[in-house]
Amino acid sequence: MAKMTIGEALRNALDIKLYEDERVLVFGEDVGKKGGVFTITEGLQDKYGEERVFDTPLDEDGILGMAAGLALYGLRPVAEIQFIDFIWPGFDVLISDIAKERFRSGGQFSVPLVIRSPYGGGVKGGLYHSQSPEAIFAHIPGLKVIIPSNPYDAKGLLISAIEDEDPVIFLEPKKIYFAFKEEVPEEKYTVPIGKAKILKEGKDLTIISYGYIIHECKKAVEELEKEGISCELIDLRTIIPFDGETILNSVAKTGRVMIVVEAPRINSFASELSAFISERAIFYLDAPIVRVTGWDTPFPYILEHLYMPSQKRILRAAKKLLEGGF
Amino acid sequence: MEIRTFEIEPFTKEPYRLLDEEGKPLFDFEPEDFGLSKEFLLRLYKDILLTREIDRMGWILVRQGKAYFYISIGGQETSHVASLYALEKDDLVMPFYRTVPSLHVRGAKVEEIFAQIMGRASDPLKGRQMPGHFGKKDLNIFVLGSPVGLGHPVAMGIAMGIKYKKENKVIISYGGEGSTSEGHFHSAMNFASVFGLPLIIFIVNNQYAISVPRVKQTASETIAIKAKAYGAEGYYIDGNDALITYLVTKKCVNEARLNKRPFLIEAETYRFDPHSSADDDKKYRSREELEMWKRKDGLLRLKKYLEYLGIWNEEKDEFLKREIEEKLNKIVEEVEKIPFPEPRDMFYEVYVKTPWYLEEEYLELKKEMEG
Ligand SMILES: Cc1ncc(C[n+]2csc(CCOP(=O)(O)OP(=O)(O)O)c2C)c(N)n1
């Protein structure tokens, strides 16, 4: 097995799908010669030609419109939005067309497409290159939303996304594109959409997270273990549709829940998870559900290290939660 | 300064220029023929040179780890500085991320420009945005965000405000040729023409949007011609020719001010460095192409013209460069002593009055920092 970073695993997934399915087209700003600003599509244009891997003008409306039309017409577009913070000019196509196509046509039409985009903070990107808007997409019925946190899942989930019959927003945590390597099979495999992964079993506390911040959670969990506190760590992986069963089983076991996301707290996906657990499992809870999140401010530039939930912030919240201090 | 009548046609296929690549006049004229004094041209040159040196320092700061990121202007300073010169003091500027090193022309202190690049507390934006963003209310420079093209419709709205208030001002909105692909650009041109607004959209066409060349950005013959579809005028000029850039911008500014109508200017130029300190331009453009454009450099061209006029020489140039370098080194040294913004600062100015939950979140952060 090869060792790959998340970035390499994603490139490998695109390579496999481009190779085996002629309907797959990859496009966006700078994805051709440059291979994308994060080099995820590097080398693919050389291998598959400009007809299948190509640059578009600087126009997200055009990119999403093209993806929608291609998908409607039987192709499998994988569009890249350079940073998720720049998707807004294409939002009308996304909300009004892409998300509603299947439902509005009585199931006659569908738009099986993937919108890949780097998201999240940690690379000194400031207000407009760091946001985590997954909750905004999650609020639009008709879209699926995926966020991997490691190379194996990144590859398997991207292949699943391209093969999925629904439109998928595939968010890639940019801070860890090339941060570490893991064993990834070179051949094709898939990771199912809609299934969370239990990274560690535990009995005192359930921590739910996804994306880069799961790695801060891991560090906090190790610290807590040293103090004899046993945590169950769940990597949600798919935001919509999310894996309610795995969450509820875990809550029933531990009775305490902490949800950790990078996004601002108000109306974050942590809020949705918290409401879901309250509705379905309130009698299992020994303490209030806690959300550890970014602050409810725009994402700052210089102070980003104080904005994003850190191991320290997670640890503090966990202790308070275990002491019943909330 | 009163500029003389300058008759040119919109929508040309070749860019207008007055100087050739060697800085020689393309026909027999004196700067005074256009109402340009020699002192004025010297001042212009010095400001373009200062801009280039600020840009050089920007790259050095990244290399030294004193800035996390830098977005360059090298090669295209002439178009920025000469066009900014065409504005009156009360006119308004909607910058874009490459305009920053030239904004001293509008009164931004060089100290402030470096504070922005280095994210210090004295940055007018308080270290909240990445390098390449600058704005200051008292200088009539608006603050931009990073999304490409977003400034154009907002500037259009400001132009509507100018018209409504019956003011005698114009606004200039800067962008790269990539920004003309966004719907924002088209909305701005359309509204500005329909409502008759004093807006100049100034497109710095440096041939690339990151790696995407101009021919893959738009299939239209020129960017300037796009104005026609909206019933506005568009001028295609050599952005490395300071004289034509100044004169054409001045003409558009004057007419926009007087007749309340928009103009589109396309200034053709080239960026010498990668898109940003995070880019590698070798992947998408050849060194020959770069060298070819370096010979067309606007700074060099103006310098040669000043030499041709007999008002500048190599010795003076070297002296000025050294002087600027020393000045910038000192400024950077001073800026480095200024602290970064306080953690508390993150929670202010999200709203005029900070809501209770942000106060709470700040206390949460404080506890996190304490232990
Ligand atoms: C809406 C949006 N999409 C993508 C980006 C990422 N991006 C930043 S600069 C840039 C290229 C801009 O090219 P151009 O407008 O020609 O200006 P230049 O950088 O060449 O001066 C891109 C794609 C962005 N900032 N905003």
Coordinates of C-alpha atoms in Angstrom, one line a residue, chain B residues 10-181:
Chain B
P10 CA -12.9 54.4 -27.9
F11 CA -12.9 50.7 -28.7
T12 CA -9.6 50.5 -30.6
K13 CA -8.0 47.1 -31.3
E14 CA -4.5 48.3 -30.4
P15 CA -3.6 50.0 -27.2
Y16 CA -3.0 53.7 -27.3
R17 CA 0.5 54.8 -26.3
L18 CA 2.6 58.0 -26.6
L19 CA 6.0 56.5 -25.8
D20 CA 7.7 53.5 -27.5
E21 CA 9.4 50.8 -25.4
E22 CA 12.6 52.9 -25.4
G23 CA 10.8 55.8 -23.9
K24 CA 10.9 57.8 -27.1
P25 CA 7.9 59.8 -28.1
L26 CA 6.0 58.1 -30.9
F27 CA 5.5 61.4 -32.7
D28 CA 6.7 64.9 -32.2
F29 CA 5.3 66.3 -29.0
E30 CA 6.4 68.0 -25.8
P31 CA 4.8 67.1 -22.5
E32 CA 3.6 70.7 -22.2
D33 CA 1.5 70.1 -25.4
F34 CA -0.7 68.0 -23.2
G35 CA -0.5 70.3 -20.3
L36 CA 2.0 68.1 -18.5
S37 CA 4.9 69.9 -16.8
K38 CA 8.3 68.4 -16.3
E39 CA 8.0 68.7 -12.6
F40 CA 4.8 66.7 -12.7
L41 CA 6.5 63.9 -14.7
L42 CA 9.3 63.8 -12.3
R43 CA 6.9 63.5 -9.4
L44 CA 5.1 60.7 -11.1
Y45 CA 8.3 58.9 -11.8
K46 CA 9.4 59.1 -8.2
D47 CA 6.1 57.7 -7.0
I48 CA 6.2 54.8 -9.4
L49 CA 9.7 54.1 -8.2
L50 CA 8.7 54.3 -4.6
T51 CA 5.8 51.9 -5.4
R52 CA 8.2 49.4 -6.9
E53 CA 10.5 49.6 -3.9
I54 CA 7.6 49.1 -1.5
D55 CA 6.7 46.0 -3.6
R56 CA 10.3 44.7 -3.4
M57 CA 10.2 45.1 0.4
G58 CA 6.9 43.2 0.5
W59 CA 8.7 40.1 -1.0
I60 CA 11.6 40.5 1.4
L61 CA 9.3 40.6 4.4
V62 CA 7.8 37.2 3.3
R63 CA 11.2 35.7 2.9
Q64 CA 12.3 37.0 6.3
G65 CA 9.1 35.5 7.8
K66 CA 7.9 39.0 8.8
A67 CA 4.8 38.7 6.7
Y68 CA 2.9 35.5 6.0
F69 CA 1.9 36.4 2.5
Y70 CA 2.4 39.0 -0.2
I71 CA 0.6 39.9 -3.3
S72 CA 2.7 41.7 -5.9
I73 CA 2.4 44.8 -8.0
G74 CA 5.8 44.6 -9.7
G75 CA 5.6 45.4 -13.4
Q76 CA 2.2 47.1 -13.3
E77 CA 2.9 50.0 -10.9
T78 CA 2.8 52.5 -13.7
S79 CA -0.8 51.9 -14.5
H80 CA -1.8 52.1 -10.9
V81 CA 0.1 55.2 -10.0
A82 CA -0.6 57.2 -13.2
S83 CA -4.3 56.5 -13.0
L84 CA -4.5 57.5 -9.3
Y85 CA -2.8 60.7 -10.3
A86 CA -5.7 61.5 -12.6
L87 CA -8.1 61.9 -9.6
E88 CA -8.8 64.9 -7.5
K89 CA -8.4 64.9 -3.8
D90 CA -12.1 64.4 -3.1
D91 CA -12.5 61.6 -5.6
L92 CA -13.0 58.1 -4.3
V93 CA -11.1 54.9 -4.8
M94 CA -12.3 51.3 -4.6
P95 CA -9.0 49.5 -4.6
F96 CA -8.2 45.9 -5.3
Y97 CA -5.6 43.7 -3.7
R98 CA -2.8 44.8 -6.1
T99 CA -3.4 48.5 -5.6
V100 CA -2.1 48.6 -2.0
P101 CA 1.6 49.5 -2.6
S102 CA 0.6 52.4 -4.8
L103 CA -1.9 54.0 -2.3
H104 CA 0.7 56.4 -0.9
V105 CA -0.2 58.4 -3.9
R106 CA -3.6 59.0 -2.3
G107 CA -2.1 59.9 1.0
A108 CA -1.7 56.5 2.7
K109 CA 1.4 56.6 4.9
V110 CA 4.0 54.1 3.9
E111 CA 4.1 53.1 7.6
E112 CA 0.4 52.2 7.3
I113 CA 0.9 50.2 4.2
F114 CA 3.6 48.1 5.9
A115 CA 1.5 47.8 9.1
Q116 CA -1.2 46.2 6.9
I117 CA 1.3 43.9 5.2
M118 CA 2.6 42.8 8.6
G119 CA -0.7 42.7 10.3
R120 CA 0.2 45.1 13.1
A121 CA -2.1 46.9 15.5
S122 CA -1.5 50.2 13.6
D123 CA -2.9 48.7 10.4
P124 CA -6.1 50.7 9.7
L125 CA -7.8 47.3 9.2
K126 CA -6.4 46.2 12.6
G127 CA -4.7 43.1 11.2
R128 CA -8.0 41.5 10.4
Q129 CA -7.4 41.0 6.6
M130 CA -4.6 39.4 4.7
P131 CA -1.8 41.5 3.1
G132 CA -3.1 43.2 -0.1
H133 CA -6.1 44.8 1.6
F134 CA -6.1 48.4 2.6
G135 CA -8.5 51.2 3.0
K136 CA -8.9 54.4 4.9
K137 CA -12.0 56.5 5.3
D138 CA -10.3 59.9 5.6
L139 CA -8.4 59.3 2.4
N140 CA -11.5 58.3 0.5
I141 CA -10.2 54.8 0.0
F142 CA -12.7 52.1 0.6
V143 CA -11.9 48.7 2.1
L144 CA -12.1 45.8 -0.1
G145 CA -12.7 42.1 0.6
S146 CA -11.0 39.3 -1.2
P147 CA -13.7 38.1 -3.6
V148 CA -12.7 39.1 -7.1
G149 CA -15.0 41.7 -8.8
L150 CA -17.0 42.5 -5.7
G151 CA -15.8 46.0 -5.6
H152 CA -17.3 47.0 -8.9
P153 CA -21.0 47.0 -8.1
V154 CA -20.3 48.5 -4.7
A155 CA -18.4 51.4 -6.4
M156 CA -21.3 51.7 -8.8
G157 CA -23.6 52.2 -5.8
I158 CA -21.3 54.8 -4.4
A159 CA -21.4 56.6 -7.8
M160 CA -25.2 56.6 -7.5
G161 CA -24.7 58.2 -4.1
I162 CA -22.5 60.9 -5.6
K163 CA -25.1 61.6 -8.2
Y164 CA -27.9 61.7 -5.7
K165 CA -26.0 64.1 -3.5
K166 CA -25.3 66.2 -6.5
E167 CA -21.6 66.1 -5.7
N168 CA -18.8 66.8 -8.2
K169 CA -16.9 63.6 -7.6
V170 CA -16.1 60.4 -9.3
I171 CA -15.1 56.9 -8.1
I172 CA -12.6 54.7 -9.7
S173 CA -12.9 50.9 -9.2
Y174 CA -9.9 48.8 -9.8
G175 CA -9.7 45.1 -10.9
G176 CA -7.8 42.6 -12.9
E177 CA -9.1 41.4 -16.3
G178 CA -10.3 38.3 -14.4
S179 CA -12.8 40.5 -12.5
T180 CA -14.6 41.2 -15.8
S181 CA -15.7 37.6 -16.0

